[in-house]
Tab-separated table of C-alpha atoms in Angstrom:
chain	number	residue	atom	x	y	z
A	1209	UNK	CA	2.293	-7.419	-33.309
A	1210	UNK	CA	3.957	-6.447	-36.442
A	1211	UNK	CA	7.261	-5.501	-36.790
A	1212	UNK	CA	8.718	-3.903	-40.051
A	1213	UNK	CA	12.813	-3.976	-38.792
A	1214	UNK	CA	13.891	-2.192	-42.261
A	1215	UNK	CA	11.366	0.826	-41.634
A	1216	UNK	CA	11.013	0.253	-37.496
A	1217	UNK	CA	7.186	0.795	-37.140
A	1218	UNK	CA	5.949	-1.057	-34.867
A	1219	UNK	CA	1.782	-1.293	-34.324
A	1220	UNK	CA	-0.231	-2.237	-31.530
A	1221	UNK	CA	-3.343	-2.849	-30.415
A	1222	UNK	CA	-4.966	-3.286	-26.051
A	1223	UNK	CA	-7.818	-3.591	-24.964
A	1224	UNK	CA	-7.965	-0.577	-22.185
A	1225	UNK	CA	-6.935	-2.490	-19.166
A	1226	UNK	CA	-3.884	-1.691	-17.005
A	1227	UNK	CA	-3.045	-5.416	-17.275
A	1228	UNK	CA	-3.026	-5.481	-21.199
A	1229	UNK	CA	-0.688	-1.591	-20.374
A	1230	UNK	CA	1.905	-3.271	-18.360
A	1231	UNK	CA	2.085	-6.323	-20.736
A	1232	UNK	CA	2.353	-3.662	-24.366
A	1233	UNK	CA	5.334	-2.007	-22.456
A	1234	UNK	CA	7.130	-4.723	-21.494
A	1235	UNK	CA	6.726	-6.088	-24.860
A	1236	UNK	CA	7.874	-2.538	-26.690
A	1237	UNK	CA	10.591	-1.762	-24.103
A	1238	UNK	CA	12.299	-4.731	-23.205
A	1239	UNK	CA	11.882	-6.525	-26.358
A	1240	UNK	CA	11.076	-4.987	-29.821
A	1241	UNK	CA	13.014	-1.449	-28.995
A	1242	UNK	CA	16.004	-3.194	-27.066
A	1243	UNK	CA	19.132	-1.446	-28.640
A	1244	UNK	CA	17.230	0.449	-30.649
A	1245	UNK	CA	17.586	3.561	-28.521
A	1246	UNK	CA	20.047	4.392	-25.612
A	1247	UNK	CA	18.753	2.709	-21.823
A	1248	UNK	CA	17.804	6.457	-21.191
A	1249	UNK	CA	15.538	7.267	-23.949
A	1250	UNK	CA	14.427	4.095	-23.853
A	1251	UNK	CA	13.122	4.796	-19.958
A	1252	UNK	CA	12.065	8.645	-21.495
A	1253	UNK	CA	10.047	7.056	-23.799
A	1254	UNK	CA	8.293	4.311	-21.513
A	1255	UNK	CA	7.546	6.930	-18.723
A	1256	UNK	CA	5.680	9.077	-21.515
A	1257	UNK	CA	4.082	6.439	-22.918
A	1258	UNK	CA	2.755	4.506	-19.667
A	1259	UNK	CA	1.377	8.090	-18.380
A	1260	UNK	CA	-0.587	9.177	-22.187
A	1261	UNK	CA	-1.945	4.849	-21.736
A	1262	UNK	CA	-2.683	5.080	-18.148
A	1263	UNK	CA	-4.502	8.329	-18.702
A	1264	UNK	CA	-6.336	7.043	-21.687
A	1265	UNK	CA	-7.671	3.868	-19.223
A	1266	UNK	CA	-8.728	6.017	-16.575
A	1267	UNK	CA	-10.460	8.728	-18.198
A	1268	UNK	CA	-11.254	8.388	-21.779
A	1269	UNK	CA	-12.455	4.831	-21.279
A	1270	UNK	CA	-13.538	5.485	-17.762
A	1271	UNK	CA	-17.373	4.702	-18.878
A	1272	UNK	CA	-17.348	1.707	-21.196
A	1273	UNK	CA	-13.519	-0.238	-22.176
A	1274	UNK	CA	-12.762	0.107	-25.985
A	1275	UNK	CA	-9.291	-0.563	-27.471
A	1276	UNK	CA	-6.185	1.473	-27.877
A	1277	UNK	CA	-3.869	1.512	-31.100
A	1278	UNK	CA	-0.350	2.214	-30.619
A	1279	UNK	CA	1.674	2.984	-33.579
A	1280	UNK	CA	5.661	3.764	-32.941
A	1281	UNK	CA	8.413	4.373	-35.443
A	1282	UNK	CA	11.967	4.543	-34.607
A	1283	UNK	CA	14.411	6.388	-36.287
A	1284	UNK	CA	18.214	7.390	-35.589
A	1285	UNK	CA	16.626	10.712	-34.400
A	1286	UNK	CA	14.552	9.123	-31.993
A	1287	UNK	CA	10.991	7.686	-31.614
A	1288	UNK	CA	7.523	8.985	-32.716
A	1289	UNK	CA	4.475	7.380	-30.912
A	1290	UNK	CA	0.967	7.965	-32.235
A	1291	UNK	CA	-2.078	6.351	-29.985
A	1292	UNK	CA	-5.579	6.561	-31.021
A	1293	UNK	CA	-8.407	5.370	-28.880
A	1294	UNK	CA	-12.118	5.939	-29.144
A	1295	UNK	CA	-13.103	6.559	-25.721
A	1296	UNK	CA	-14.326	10.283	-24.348
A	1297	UNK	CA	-12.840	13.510	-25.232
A	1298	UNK	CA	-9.931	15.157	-23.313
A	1299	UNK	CA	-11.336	17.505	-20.917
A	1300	UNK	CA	-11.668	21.064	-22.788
A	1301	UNK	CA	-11.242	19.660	-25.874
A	1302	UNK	CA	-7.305	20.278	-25.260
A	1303	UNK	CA	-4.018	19.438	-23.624
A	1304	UNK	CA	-3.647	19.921	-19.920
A	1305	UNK	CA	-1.193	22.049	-18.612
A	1306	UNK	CA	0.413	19.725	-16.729
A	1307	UNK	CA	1.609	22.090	-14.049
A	1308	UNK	CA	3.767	19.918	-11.289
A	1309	UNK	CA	1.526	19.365	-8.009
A	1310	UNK	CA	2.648	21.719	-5.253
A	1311	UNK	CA	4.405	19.528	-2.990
A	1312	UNK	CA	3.503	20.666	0.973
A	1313	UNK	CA	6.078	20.329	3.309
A	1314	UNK	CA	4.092	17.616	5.548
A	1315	UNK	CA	0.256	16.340	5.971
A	1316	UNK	CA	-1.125	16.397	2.323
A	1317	UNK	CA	1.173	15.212	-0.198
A	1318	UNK	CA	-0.459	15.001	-3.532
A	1319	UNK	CA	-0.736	10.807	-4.521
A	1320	UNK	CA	-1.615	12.099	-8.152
A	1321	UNK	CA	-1.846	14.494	-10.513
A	1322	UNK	CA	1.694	13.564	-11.910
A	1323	UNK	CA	0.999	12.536	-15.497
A	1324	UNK	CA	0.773	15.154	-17.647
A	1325	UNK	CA	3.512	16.722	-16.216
A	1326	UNK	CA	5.712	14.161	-16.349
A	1327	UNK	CA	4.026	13.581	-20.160
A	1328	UNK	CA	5.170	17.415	-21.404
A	1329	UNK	CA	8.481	17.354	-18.962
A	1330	UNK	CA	9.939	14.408	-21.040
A	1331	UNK	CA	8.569	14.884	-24.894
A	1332	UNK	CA	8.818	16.710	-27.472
A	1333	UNK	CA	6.239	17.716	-30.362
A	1334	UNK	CA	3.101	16.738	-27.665
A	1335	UNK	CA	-0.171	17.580	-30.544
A	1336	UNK	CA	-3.747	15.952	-29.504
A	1337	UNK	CA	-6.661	16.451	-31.633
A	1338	UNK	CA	-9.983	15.372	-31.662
A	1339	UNK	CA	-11.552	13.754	-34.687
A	1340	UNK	CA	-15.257	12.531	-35.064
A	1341	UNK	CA	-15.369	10.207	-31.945
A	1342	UNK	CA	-11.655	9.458	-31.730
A	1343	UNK	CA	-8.515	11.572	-29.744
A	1344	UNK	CA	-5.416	11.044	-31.404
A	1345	UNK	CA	-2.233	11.884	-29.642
A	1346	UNK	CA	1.231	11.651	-30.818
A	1347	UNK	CA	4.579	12.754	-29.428
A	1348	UNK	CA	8.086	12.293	-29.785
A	1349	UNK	CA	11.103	11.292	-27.862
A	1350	UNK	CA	14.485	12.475	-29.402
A	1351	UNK	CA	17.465	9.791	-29.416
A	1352	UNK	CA	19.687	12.345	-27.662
A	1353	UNK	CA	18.851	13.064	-24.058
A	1354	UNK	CA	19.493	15.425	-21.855
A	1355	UNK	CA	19.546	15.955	-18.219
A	1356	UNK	CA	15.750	16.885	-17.258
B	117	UNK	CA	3.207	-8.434	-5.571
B	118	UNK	CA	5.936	-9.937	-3.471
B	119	UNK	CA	7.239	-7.934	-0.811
B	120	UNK	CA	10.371	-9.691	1.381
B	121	UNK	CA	11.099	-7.811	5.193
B	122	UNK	CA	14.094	-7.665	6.824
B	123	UNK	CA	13.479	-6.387	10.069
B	124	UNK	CA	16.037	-5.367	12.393
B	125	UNK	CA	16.008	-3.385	16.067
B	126	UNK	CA	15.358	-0.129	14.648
B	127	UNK	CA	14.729	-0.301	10.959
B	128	UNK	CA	12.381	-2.572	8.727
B	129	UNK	CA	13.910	-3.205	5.359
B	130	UNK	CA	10.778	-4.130	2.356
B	131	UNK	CA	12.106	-5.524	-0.572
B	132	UNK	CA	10.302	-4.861	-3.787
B	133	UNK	CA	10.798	-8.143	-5.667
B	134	UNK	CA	8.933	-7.179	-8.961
B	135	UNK	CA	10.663	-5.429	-11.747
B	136	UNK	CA	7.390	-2.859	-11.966
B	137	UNK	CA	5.659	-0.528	-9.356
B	138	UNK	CA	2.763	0.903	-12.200
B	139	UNK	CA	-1.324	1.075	-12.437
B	140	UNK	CA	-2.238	-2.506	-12.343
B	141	UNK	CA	0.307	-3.307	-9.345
B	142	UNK	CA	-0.221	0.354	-7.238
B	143	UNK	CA	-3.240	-0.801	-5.043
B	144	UNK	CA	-2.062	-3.860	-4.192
B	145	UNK	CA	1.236	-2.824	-3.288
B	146	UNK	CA	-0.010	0.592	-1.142
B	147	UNK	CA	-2.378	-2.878	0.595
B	148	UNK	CA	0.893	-4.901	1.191
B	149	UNK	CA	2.870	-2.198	2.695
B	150	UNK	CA	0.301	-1.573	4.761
B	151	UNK	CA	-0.251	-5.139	6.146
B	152	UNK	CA	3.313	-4.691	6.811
B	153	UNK	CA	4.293	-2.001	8.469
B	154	UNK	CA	1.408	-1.320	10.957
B	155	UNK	CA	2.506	-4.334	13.173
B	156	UNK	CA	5.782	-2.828	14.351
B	157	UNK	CA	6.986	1.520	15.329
B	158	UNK	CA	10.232	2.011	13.463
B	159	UNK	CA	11.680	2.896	10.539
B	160	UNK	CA	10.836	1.758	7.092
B	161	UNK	CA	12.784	1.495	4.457
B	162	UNK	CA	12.151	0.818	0.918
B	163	UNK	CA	14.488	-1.444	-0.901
B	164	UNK	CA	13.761	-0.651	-4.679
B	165	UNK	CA	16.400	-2.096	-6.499
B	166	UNK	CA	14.626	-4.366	-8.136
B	167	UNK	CA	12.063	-2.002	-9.640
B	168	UNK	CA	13.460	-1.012	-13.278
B	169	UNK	CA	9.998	0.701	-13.679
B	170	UNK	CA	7.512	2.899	-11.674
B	171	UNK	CA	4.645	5.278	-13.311
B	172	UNK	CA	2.911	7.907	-11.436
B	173	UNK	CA	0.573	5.380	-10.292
B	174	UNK	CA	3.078	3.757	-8.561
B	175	UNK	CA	4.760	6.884	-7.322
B	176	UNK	CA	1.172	7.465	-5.591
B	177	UNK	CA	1.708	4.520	-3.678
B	178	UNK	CA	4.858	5.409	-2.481
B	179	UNK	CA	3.647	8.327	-1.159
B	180	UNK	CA	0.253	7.142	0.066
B	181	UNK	CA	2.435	4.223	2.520
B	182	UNK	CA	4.601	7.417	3.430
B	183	UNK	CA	1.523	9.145	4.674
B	184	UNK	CA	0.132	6.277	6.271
B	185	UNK	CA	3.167	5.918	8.338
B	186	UNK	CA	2.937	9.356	9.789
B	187	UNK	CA	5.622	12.137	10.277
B	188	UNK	CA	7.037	9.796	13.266
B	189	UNK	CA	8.550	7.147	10.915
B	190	UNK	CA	9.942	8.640	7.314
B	191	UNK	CA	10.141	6.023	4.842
B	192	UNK	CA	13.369	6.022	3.483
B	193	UNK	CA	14.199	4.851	0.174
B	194	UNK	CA	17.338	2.581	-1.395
B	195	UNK	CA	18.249	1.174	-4.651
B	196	UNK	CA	16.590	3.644	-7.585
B	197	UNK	CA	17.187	2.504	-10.732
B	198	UNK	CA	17.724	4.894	-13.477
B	199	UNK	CA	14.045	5.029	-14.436
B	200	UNK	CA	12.667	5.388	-11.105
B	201	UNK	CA	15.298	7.895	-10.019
B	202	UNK	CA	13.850	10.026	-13.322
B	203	UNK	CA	10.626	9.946	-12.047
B	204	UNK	CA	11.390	11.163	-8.415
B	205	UNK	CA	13.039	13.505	-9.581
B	206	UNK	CA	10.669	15.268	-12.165
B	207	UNK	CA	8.159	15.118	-9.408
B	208	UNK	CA	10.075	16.749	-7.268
B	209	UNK	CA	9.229	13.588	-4.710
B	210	UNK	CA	12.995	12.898	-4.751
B	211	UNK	CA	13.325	16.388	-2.456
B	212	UNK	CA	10.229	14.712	0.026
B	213	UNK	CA	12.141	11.453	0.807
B	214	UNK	CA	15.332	10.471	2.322
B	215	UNK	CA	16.654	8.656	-0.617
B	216	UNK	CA	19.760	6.352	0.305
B	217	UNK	CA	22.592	5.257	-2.459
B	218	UNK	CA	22.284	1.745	-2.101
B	219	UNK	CA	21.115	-0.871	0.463
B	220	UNK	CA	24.353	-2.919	0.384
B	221	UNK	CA	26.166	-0.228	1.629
B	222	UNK	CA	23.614	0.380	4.688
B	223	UNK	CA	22.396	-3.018	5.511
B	224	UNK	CA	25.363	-5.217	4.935
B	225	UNK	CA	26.000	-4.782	8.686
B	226	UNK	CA	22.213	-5.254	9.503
B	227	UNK	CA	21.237	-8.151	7.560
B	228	UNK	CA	23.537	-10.880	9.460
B	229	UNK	CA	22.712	-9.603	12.839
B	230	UNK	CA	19.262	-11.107	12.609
């Protein structure tokens, strides 16, 4: 896990497993990125990137496991996260809309459906693009904050 | 996953002791809670203080053991942490459950009565 302090890029690479998820973001977030943002961007930027990994496990990989490359720089202005996999496309070829899940008043609350909202709620800059048989999706979380 | 229970006359307080509620702890946890609160009819509530972390995997949970318990018994929560609270609230869940301050305040007079 290399760790350039003078430019803050950090690199990754997991096998897709939620196991090998967990263990990257404790890694990132309580270690390597400790002080290097404020506690709330810090939680901005873990939420953002456990839903893009989580989704990537699920679905893209969802067939046959493959590995996931996380690259992350860190800046005063904030953090930009790249993460390339090789599994399936996105479905549509694009972003998802992300709309919140209607929340009923009793009975049938939805138990999913949360990520991508939460994904576009809390960053900034959200660009996916397919190339040859790779999605690469990048994103950024800004230093400053504000109430959501 | 290690869940603690306090139970007391009318309420049954579940301590989350792991610092993450996320995809590769969400089944077993909606399991535990389950195994735990079928045996007994009264409220449940959800001591989360210890969670710095939840994804929408682990929100899921939370809402699949609040479904399981059926309108009778809300689960109530305690204890979000910054993180958590975030995620409640972009969800919108944080309007769905009864979410209380903190624990010490509501089961400091509970907890020695056992």
């Amino acid at each position: 896990m290399p760790c350039d302090m003078a430019r803050r890029r950090t690199r990754i690479v997991i096998p897709s497993d939620p196991l090998a998820v967990r263990q990257a973001l404790c890694a990132l977030f309580e270690r390597l990125l400790a002080g290097a943002m404020t506690a709330d961007a810090r939680d901005t930027a873990q939420i953002v990137l456990a839903e893009a990994l989580n989704n990537i496990v699920e679905h893209a990989y969802a067939q046959a496991p493959g590995e996931i490359e996380v690259t992350i720089d860190v800046s005063p202005g904030g953090l930009t996260c790249r993460i390339m996999d090789a599994g399936l496309p996105l479905p549509g070829g694009g972003l998802p809309e992300g709309e919140a899940p209607a929340l009923p008043a009793e009975g049938d609350l939805p138990e999913g459906g949360f990520g991508w909202h939460l994904i576009r709620a809390l960053s900034e800059d959200l660009n996916y693009r397919r190339e040859g048989e790779r999605n690469f999706l990048s994103f950024r979380i800004s230093a400053q904050q504000y109430p959501h | 996953m290690q869940l603690d229970c306090t139970q007391t006359p009318d309420l049954m307080i579940v301590h989350v002791r792991e610092a993450r509620i996320d995809a590769a702890g969400a089944i077993d946890f909606k399991d535990r809670m389950r195994d735990l609160v079928t045996a007994e009819g009264g409220r449940v509530l959800l001591d989360l203080s210890q969670v710095t972390f939840i994804d929408s995997s682990g929100l899921g949970a939370v809402v699949a053991v609040r479904k399981a318990l059926g309108p009778e018994r809300p689960l109530e929560l305690a204890g979000l942490t910054p993180a958590v609270e975030k995620v409640f609230r972009l969800t919108r869940m944080d309007t769905v459950f009864t979410i209380r301050p903190a624990l010490s305040d509501i089961a400091a007079g509970t907890q020695h009565a056992l």
